[in-house]
Amino acid sequence: MSALSPLRHRLTSFERCYAVATQLRRETQINQFVIRTGMPLQPFRVTARRPADEDQILAWVA
């Protein structure tokens, strides 16, 4: 991740994804998951669908 710009690094951080998941959970009342993607440009993602691979789940916002 060191090749990413400082802004992209901040926007794609786990902390940012967790904040988005928390906000989505509060607004939609639907559980959210922060998952690891394995992609350098988007290392974490927020989704309402539980991934099949449990190893991808980094946080479950219920």
Coordinates of C-alpha atoms in Angstrom, one line a residue:
M1 CA 0.0 0.0 0.0
S2 CA 3.0 2.3 0.2
A3 CA 2.6 3.0 -3.6
L4 CA -0.8 4.6 -3.0
S5 CA -1.1 8.4 -2.7
P6 CA -1.7 9.6 0.9
L7 CA -5.3 10.6 0.0
R8 CA -6.1 7.2 -1.5
H9 CA -4.5 5.5 1.5
R10 CA -6.7 7.4 3.8
L11 CA -9.9 6.9 1.8
T12 CA -9.3 3.1 1.5
S13 CA -8.3 2.5 5.1
F14 CA -10.0 0.0 7.4
E15 CA -11.0 2.9 9.7
R16 CA -12.8 4.7 6.9
C17 CA -14.6 1.5 5.9
Y18 CA -15.7 0.8 9.5
A19 CA -17.0 4.3 9.8
V20 CA -19.0 3.9 6.6
A21 CA -20.3 0.5 7.8
T22 CA -21.4 2.1 11.1
Q23 CA -23.2 4.9 9.3
L24 CA -25.0 2.5 6.9
R25 CA -26.0 0.2 9.8
R26 CA -27.5 3.2 11.6
E27 CA -29.4 4.5 8.5
T28 CA -30.6 1.1 7.1
Q29 CA -30.9 -1.1 10.2
I30 CA -29.2 -3.8 8.1
N31 CA -26.0 -5.6 9.4
Q32 CA -22.9 -4.5 7.5
F33 CA -19.6 -6.3 7.0
V34 CA -16.1 -4.9 6.4
I35 CA -14.3 -7.4 4.3
R36 CA -10.7 -7.8 2.9
T37 CA -10.7 -7.8 -0.9
G38 CA -7.1 -8.6 -1.7
M39 CA -7.1 -5.7 -4.3
P40 CA -4.4 -3.0 -3.8
L41 CA -6.6 -0.1 -4.9
Q42 CA -9.5 -1.2 -2.7
P43 CA -8.2 -3.3 0.1
F44 CA -11.4 -3.2 2.2
R45 CA -15.1 -3.0 1.2
V46 CA -18.4 -2.6 3.0
T47 CA -21.2 -5.0 2.1
A48 CA -24.6 -6.0 3.6
R49 CA -24.1 -9.6 2.3
R50 CA -22.1 -12.0 4.5
P51 CA -19.2 -13.3 2.3
A52 CA -19.0 -17.0 1.8
D53 CA -15.3 -17.0 2.9
E54 CA -15.3 -16.2 6.6
D55 CA -11.6 -15.3 6.5
Q56 CA -12.5 -12.1 4.5
I57 CA -14.6 -10.7 7.4
L58 CA -12.7 -8.1 9.4
A59 CA -15.7 -6.5 11.2
W60 CA -19.4 -7.2 11.6
V61 CA -21.4 -4.1 12.4
A62 CA -24.7 -5.4 13.9

